[in-house]
Short mmCIF file of C-alpha atoms and ligand atoms in Angstrom, two decimals:
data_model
loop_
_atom_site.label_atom_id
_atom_site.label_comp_id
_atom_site.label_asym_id
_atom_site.label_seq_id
_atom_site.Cartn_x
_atom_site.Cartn_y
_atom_site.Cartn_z
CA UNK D 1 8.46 26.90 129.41
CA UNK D 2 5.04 27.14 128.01
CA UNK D 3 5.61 28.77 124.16
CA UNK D 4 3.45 31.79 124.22
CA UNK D 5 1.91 30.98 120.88
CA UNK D 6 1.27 27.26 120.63
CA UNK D 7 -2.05 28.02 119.39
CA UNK D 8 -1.04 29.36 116.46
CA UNK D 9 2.15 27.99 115.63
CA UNK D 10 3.85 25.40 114.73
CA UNK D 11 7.39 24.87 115.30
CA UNK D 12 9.16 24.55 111.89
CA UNK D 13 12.27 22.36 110.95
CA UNK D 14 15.33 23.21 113.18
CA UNK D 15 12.59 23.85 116.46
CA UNK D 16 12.61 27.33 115.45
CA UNK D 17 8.43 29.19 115.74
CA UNK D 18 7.08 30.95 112.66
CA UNK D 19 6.02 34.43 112.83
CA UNK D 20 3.58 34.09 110.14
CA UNK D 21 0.43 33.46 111.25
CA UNK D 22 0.80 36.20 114.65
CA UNK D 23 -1.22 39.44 114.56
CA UNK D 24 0.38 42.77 114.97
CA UNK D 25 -0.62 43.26 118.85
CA UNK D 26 1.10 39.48 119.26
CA UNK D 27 3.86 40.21 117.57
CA UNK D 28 4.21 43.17 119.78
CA UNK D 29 3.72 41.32 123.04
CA UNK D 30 6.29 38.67 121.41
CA UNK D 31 8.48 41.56 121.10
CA UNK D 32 7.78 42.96 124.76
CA UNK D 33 8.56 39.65 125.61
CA UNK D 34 11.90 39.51 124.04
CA UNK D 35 12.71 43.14 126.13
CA UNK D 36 12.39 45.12 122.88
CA UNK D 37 10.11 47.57 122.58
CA UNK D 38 6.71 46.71 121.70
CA UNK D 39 6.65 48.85 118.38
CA UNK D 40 9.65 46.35 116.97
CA UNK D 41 6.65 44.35 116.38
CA UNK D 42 4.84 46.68 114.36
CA UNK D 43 7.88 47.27 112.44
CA UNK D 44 8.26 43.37 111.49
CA UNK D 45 4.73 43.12 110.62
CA UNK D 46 5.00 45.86 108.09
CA UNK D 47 7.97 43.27 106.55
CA UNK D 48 6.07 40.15 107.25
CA UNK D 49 2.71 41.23 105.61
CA UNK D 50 3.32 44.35 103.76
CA UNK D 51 5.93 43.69 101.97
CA UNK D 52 6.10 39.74 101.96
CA UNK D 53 9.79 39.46 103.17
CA UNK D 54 10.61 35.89 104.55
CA UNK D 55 14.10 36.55 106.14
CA UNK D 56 14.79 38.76 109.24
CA UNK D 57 18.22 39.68 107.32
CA UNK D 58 15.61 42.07 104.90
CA UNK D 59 14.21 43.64 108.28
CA UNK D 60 16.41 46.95 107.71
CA UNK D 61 14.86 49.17 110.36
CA UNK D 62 16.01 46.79 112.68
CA UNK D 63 19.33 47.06 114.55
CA UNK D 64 21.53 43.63 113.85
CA UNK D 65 21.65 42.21 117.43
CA UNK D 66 17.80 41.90 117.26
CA UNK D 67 17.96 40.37 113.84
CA UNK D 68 20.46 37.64 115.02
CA UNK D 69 18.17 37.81 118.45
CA UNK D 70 14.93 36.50 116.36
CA UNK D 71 16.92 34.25 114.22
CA UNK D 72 18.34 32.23 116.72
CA UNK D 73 14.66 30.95 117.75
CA UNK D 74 12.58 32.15 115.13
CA UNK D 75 11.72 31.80 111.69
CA UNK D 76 9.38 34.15 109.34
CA UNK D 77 7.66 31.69 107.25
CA UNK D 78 6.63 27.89 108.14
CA UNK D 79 6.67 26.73 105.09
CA UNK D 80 9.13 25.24 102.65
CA UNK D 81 9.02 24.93 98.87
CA UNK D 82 9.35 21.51 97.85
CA UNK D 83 8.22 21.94 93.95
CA UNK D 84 7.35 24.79 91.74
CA UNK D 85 5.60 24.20 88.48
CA UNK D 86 4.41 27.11 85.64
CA UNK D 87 1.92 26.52 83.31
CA UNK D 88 1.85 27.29 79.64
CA UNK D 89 -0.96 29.52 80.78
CA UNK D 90 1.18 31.27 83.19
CA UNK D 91 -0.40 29.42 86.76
CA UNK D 92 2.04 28.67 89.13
CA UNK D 93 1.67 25.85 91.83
CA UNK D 94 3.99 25.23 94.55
CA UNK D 95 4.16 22.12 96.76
CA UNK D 96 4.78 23.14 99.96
CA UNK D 97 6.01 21.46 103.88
CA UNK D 98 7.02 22.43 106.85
CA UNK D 99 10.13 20.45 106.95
CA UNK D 100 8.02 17.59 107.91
CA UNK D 101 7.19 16.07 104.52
CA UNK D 102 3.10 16.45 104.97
CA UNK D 103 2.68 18.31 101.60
CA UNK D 104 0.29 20.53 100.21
CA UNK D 105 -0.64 23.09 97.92
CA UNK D 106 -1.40 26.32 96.79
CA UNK D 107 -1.68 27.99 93.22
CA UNK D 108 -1.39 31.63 91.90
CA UNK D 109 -3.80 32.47 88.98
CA UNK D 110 -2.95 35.62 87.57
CA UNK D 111 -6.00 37.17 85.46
CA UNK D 112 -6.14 40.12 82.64
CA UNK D 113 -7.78 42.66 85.79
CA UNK D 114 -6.64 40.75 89.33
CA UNK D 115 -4.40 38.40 90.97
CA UNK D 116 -6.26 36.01 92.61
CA UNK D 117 -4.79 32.75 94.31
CA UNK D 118 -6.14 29.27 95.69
CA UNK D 119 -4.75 28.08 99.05
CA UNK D 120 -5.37 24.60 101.28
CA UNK D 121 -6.55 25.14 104.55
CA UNK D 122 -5.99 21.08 105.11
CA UNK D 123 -3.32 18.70 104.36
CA UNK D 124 -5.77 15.85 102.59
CA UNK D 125 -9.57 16.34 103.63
CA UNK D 126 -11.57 13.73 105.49
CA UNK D 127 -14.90 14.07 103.34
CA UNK D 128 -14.49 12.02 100.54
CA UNK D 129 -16.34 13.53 97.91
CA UNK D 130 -16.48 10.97 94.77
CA UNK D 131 -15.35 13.32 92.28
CA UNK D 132 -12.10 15.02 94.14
CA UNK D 133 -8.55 14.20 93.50
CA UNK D 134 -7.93 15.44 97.03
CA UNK D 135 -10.49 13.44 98.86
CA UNK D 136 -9.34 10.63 97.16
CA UNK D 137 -6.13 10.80 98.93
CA UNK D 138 -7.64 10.93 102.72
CA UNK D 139 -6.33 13.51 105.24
CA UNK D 140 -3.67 14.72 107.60
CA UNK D 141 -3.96 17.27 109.50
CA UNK D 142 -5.28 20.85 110.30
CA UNK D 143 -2.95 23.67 108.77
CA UNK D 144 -2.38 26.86 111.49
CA UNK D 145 -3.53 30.33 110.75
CA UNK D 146 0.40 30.63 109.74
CA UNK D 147 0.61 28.08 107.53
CA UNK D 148 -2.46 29.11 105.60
CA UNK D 149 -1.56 32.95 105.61
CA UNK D 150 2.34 31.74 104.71
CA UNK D 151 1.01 30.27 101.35
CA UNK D 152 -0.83 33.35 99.95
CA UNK D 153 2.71 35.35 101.17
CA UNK D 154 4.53 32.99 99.25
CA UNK D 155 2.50 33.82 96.02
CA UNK D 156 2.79 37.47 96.61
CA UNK D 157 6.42 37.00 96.72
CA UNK D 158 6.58 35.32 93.62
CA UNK D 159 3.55 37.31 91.68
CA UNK D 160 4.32 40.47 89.31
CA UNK D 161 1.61 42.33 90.94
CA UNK D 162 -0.75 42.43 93.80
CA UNK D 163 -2.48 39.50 94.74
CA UNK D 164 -5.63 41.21 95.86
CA UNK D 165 -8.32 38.17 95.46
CA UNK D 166 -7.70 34.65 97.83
CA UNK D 167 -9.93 31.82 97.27
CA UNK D 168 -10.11 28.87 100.11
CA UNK D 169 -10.32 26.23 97.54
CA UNK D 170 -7.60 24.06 97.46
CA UNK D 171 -6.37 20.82 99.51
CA UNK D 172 -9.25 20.48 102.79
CA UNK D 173 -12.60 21.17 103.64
CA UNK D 174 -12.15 25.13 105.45
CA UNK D 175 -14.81 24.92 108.05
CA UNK D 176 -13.45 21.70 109.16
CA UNK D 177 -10.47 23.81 110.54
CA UNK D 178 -12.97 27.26 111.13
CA UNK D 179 -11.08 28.30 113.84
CA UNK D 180 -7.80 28.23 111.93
CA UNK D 181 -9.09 29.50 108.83
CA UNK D 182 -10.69 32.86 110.50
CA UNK D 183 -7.80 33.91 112.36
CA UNK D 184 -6.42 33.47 108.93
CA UNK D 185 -8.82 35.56 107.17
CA UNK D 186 -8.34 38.21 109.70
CA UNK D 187 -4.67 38.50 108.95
CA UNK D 188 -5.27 38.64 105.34
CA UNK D 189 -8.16 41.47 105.86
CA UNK D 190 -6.67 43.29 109.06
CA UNK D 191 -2.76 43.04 108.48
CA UNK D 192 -2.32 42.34 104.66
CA UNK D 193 -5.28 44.79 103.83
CA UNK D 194 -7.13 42.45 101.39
CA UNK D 195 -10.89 43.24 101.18
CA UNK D 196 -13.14 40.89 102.99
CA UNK D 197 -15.12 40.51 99.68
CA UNK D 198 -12.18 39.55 98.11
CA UNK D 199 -12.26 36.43 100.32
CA UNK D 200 -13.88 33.71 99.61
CA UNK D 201 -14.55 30.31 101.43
CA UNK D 202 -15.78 27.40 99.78
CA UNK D 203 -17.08 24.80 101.50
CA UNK D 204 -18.72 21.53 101.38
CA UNK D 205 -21.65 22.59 103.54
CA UNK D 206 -20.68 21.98 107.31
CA UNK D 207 -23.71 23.54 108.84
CA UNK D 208 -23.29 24.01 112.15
CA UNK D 209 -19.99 25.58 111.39
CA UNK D 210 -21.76 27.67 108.48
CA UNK D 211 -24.11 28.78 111.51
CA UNK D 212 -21.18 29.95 113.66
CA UNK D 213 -19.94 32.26 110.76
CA UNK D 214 -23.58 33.76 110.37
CA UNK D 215 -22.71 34.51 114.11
CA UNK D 216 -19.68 35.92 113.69
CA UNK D 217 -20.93 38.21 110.35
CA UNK D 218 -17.93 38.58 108.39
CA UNK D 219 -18.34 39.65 105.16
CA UNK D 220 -16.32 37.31 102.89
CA UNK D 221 -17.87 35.33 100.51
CA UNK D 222 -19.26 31.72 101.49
CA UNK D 223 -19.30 29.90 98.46
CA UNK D 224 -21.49 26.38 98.89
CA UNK D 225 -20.16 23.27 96.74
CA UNK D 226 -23.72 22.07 95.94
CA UNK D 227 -23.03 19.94 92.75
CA UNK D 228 -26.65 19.02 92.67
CA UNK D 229 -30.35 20.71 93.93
CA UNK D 230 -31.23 16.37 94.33
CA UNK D 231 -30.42 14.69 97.34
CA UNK D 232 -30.40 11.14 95.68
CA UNK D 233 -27.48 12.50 93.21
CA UNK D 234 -25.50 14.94 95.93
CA UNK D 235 -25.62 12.17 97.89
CA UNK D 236 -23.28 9.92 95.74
CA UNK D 237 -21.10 12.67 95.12
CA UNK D 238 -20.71 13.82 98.38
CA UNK D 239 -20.83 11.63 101.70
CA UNK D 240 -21.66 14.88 103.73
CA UNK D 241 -25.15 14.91 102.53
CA UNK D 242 -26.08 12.54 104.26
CA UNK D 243 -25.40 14.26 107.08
CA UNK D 244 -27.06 17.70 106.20
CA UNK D 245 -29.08 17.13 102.74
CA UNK D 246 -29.80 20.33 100.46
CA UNK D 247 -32.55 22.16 102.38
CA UNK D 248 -31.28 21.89 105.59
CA UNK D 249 -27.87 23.19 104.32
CA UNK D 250 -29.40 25.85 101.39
CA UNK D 251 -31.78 27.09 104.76
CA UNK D 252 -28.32 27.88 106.57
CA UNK D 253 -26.74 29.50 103.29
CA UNK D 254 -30.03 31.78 103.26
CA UNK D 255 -29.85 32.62 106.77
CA UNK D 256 -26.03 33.38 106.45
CA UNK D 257 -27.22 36.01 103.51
CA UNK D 258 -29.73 37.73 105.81
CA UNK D 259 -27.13 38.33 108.87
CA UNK D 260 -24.41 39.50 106.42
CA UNK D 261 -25.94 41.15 103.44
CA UNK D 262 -23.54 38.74 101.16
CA UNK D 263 -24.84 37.31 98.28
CA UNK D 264 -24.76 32.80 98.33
CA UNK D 265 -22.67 31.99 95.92
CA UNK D 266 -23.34 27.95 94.76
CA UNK D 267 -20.03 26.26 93.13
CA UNK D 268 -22.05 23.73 90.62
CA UNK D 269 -19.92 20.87 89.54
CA UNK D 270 -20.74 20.21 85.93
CA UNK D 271 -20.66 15.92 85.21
CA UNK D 272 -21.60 14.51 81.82
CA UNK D 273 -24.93 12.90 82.22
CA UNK D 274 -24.97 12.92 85.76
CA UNK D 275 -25.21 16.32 87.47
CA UNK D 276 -25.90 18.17 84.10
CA UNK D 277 -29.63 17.51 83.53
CA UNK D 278 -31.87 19.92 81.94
CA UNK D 279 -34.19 18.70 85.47
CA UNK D 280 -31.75 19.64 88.01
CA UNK D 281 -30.69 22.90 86.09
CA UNK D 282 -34.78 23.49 86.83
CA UNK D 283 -34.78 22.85 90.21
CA UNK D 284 -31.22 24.40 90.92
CA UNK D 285 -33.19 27.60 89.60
CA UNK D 286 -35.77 27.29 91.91
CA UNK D 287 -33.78 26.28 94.86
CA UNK D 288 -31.86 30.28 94.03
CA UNK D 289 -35.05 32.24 93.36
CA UNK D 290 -35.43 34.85 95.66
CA UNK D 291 -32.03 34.62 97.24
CA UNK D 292 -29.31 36.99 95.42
CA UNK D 293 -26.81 34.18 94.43
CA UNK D 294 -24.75 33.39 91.97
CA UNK D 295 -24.07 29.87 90.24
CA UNK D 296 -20.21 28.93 89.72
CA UNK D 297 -20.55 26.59 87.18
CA UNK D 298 -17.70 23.79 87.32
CA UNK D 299 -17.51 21.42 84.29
CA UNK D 300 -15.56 18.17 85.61
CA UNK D 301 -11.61 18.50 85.82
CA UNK D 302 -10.80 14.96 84.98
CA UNK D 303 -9.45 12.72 87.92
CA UNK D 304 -9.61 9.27 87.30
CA UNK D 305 -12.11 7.97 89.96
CA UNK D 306 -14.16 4.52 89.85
CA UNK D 307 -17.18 5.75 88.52
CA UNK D 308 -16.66 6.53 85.30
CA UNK D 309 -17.25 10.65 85.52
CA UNK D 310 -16.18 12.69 82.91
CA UNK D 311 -16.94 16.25 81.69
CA UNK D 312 -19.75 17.58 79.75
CA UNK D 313 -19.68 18.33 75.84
CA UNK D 314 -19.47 22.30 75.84
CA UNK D 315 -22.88 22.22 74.28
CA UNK D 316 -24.21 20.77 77.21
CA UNK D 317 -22.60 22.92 79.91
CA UNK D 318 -24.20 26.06 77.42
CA UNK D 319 -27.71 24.30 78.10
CA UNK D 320 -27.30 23.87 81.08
CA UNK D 321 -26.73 27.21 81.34
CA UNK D 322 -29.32 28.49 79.32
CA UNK D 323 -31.91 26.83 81.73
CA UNK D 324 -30.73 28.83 84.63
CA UNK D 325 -30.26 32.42 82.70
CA UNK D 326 -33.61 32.02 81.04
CA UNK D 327 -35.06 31.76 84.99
CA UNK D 328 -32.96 35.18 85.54
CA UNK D 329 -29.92 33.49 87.60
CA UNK D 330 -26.56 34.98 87.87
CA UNK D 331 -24.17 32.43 86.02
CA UNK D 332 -20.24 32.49 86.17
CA UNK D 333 -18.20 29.50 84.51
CA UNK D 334 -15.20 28.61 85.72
CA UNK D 335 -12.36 28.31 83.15
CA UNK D 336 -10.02 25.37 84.40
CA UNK D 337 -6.33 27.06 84.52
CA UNK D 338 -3.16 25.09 85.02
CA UNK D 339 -4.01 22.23 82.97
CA UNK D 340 -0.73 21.22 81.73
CA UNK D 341 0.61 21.05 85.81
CA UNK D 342 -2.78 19.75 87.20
CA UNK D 343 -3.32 22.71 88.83
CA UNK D 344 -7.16 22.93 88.75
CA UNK D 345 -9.67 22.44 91.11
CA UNK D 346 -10.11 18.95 92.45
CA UNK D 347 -6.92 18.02 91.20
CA UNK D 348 -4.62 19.28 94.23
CA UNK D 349 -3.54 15.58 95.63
CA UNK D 350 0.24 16.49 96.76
CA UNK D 351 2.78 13.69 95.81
CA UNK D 352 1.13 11.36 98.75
CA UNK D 353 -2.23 10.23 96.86
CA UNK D 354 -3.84 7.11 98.83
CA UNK D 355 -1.02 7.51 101.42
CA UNK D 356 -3.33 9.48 104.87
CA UNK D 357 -5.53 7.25 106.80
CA UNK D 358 -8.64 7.39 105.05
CA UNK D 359 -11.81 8.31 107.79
CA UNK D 360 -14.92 7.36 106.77
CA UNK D 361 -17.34 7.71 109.57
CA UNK D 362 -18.55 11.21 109.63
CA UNK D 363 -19.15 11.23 113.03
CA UNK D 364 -15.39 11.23 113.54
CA UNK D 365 -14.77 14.75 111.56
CA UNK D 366 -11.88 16.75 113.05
CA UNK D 367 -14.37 19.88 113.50
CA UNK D 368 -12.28 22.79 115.37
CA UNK D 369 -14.74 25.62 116.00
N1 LIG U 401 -13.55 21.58 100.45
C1 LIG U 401 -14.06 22.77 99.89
C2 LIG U 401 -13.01 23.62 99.21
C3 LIG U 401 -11.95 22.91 98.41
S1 LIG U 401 -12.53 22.09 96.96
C4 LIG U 401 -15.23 22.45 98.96
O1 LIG U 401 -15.40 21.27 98.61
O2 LIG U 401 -15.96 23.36 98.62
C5 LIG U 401 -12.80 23.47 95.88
C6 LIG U 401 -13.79 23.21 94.76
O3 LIG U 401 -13.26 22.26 93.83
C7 LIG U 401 -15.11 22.62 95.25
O4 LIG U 401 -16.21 23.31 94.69
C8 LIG U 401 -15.03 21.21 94.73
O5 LIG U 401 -16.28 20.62 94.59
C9 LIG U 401 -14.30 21.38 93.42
N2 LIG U 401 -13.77 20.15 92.86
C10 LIG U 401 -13.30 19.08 93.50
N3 LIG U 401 -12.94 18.12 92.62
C11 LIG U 401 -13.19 18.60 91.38
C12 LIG U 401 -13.02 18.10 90.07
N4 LIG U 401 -12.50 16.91 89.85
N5 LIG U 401 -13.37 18.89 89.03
C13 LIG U 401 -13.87 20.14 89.25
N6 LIG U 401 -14.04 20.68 90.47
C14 LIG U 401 -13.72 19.92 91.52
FE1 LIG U 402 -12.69 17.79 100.48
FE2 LIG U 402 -13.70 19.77 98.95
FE3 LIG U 402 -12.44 17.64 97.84
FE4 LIG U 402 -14.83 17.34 98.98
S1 LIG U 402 -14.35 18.59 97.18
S2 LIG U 402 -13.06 15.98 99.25
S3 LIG U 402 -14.68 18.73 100.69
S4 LIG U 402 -11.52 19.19 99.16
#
């Protein structure tokens, strides 16, 4: 038989199909399916996503026979924990697998106000960016809707409080796997009850895929990794702009803004001597004005890559900063977390660094739309 859900499943070690990943109304045609009654579904989406239970034994308002029923063929969560790691600043990152040893990784960042946490939507990523631990290592695959949703379930599991803030920033390029990765977000906003602007997706710059979202409208945030406003330097950092160099990509960021009323927010990567000029902190300025945006700046998390990168001194980073606040742009700085376990961004490699096929024609990109 055809299984119902191959779309958005994947069938875990054992053969059994995770659960994570299905909306309420599949669940309750799963359900129907099974000759239950339809609202049995509604009933183990309330465990699965509002309370973040991962065994049908937990599933109280459900009689026994169907407990044994679903656990006989199914499973609630896809993924497995393969290593856990705290950091002295209180970050934890898990390694996680699906019984099939293609690790990845996902990392909850607990704050003084919110919870946030930083999930893969790849195993690997194909776009070998210079500067990235992650794209160092090559790529695997595309993770499911489940497996995606299944990581920030495992944090909530694990986290004191509410994880009300997800970030797609860790292992894989998001819009590479768009299909995937909005079914996700639509569990996390529609079943989980996360706000969409708690929901951010950052991405390399993929722009026919950013086009499709400005379709769709959804109001998350699309964050841009633009890491430099020249196309000589973004080039060398990232392969992809060749492909679709900073106007063409900024021009779909700005149109994205109009359709959904979200600000752009640009993710600057901050590299000693390299991307930190005083000249592109101008022209990053200019390439803003008139857009409401706000610039993530990144200072270099060190990965040891063969061009010699390293981070900026902090006075540097501060006039670098200066130079865009003087020109009246919005300015975070991101505060690298996790140090101690390598937790940080750019630094999510798995245990199987160097190991995926490496692809390096762009033209072969494993776009799902
Ligand atoms: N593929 C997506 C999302 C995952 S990477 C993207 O590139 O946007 C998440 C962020 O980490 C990106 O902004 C990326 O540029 C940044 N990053 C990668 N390597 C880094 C490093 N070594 N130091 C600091 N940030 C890094
Ligand atoms: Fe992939 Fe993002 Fe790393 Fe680039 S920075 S290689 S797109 S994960």
């Amino acid at each position: 038989m055809v299984p119902l859900f191959r779309w958005y499943t994947r069938r875990v070690s054992g053969g059994r199909t995770a659960l994570i990943g299905l909306s309420v109304g599949e669940l309750e045609e799963l359900l129907a399916r099974l000759g239950e009654p339809a609202y049995r579904g509604r009933q183990i989406a309330e465990w699965i996503y509002g309370k973040a239970v991962d065994s049908f034994e937990e599933m109280k308002n459900l009689p026994a026979s169907l407990r044994a029923k679903l656990a006989e063929s199914y499973t609630v969560s896809p993924l497995v924990v393969s290593d856990h790691r705290t950091s002295t600043d209180d970050v934890d990152k898990l390694l996680v697998h699906n019984g099939d040893g293609e690790v990845y990784e996902c990392v909850l960042l607990p704050y003084k106000d919110r919870v946030s946490c930083c999930i893969s939507s790849q195993v690997g990523c194909p776009m070998g960016c210079t500067f990235c631990a992650t794209g160092m290592g090559g790529f695997d695959r595309n993770l499911t809707a489940g497996e995606i949703v299944a990581q920030y379930l495992l944090l909530q599991k694990i986290s004191k409080k509410r994880v009300s803030h997800v970030v797609f920033m860790g292992m894989g390029e998001p819009l590479l796997n768009a299909k995937n990765v909005v079914k996700a977000l639509h569990i996390l906003h529609d079943e989980i009850g996360l706000s969409w602007r708690h929901l951010t997706v950052s991405t390399v710059g993929i722009v026919p895929q950013i086009e499709n979202l400005t379709e769709l409208g959804l109001p998350f945030n699309l964050a841009l990794s633009l890491h430099s406003p020249f196309d000589e330097v973004r080039s060398k950092l990232m392969p992809v702009n060749q492909k679709w160099p900073v106007d063409v990509v900024m021009g779909a960021m700005k149109k994205h803004h109009r359709k959904t009323g979200r600000k752009i927010t640009i993710e600057y990567l901050l590299i000693n001597e390299f991307s930190d000029t005083i000249e592109q902190a101008k022209a990053l300025a200019s390439l803003v004005s008139g857009t409401p945006s706000v610039v993530n700046l990144i200072p270099f998390n060190y990965v040891d890559t063969t061009y010699g990168y390293s981070r900026p001194s902090p006075e540097r980073v501060r006039a670098f900063r200066n130079v865009l606040e003087a020109r009246g742009v919005n300015v975070t700085e991101r505060v690298e977390r996790g140090h101690d376990i390598a937790a940080a961004c750019g630094q999510l490699a798995g245990e199987h660094h160097g190991r995926f096929a490496r692809r390096d024609g762009l033209s072969e990109l494993p776009v799902s739309s």
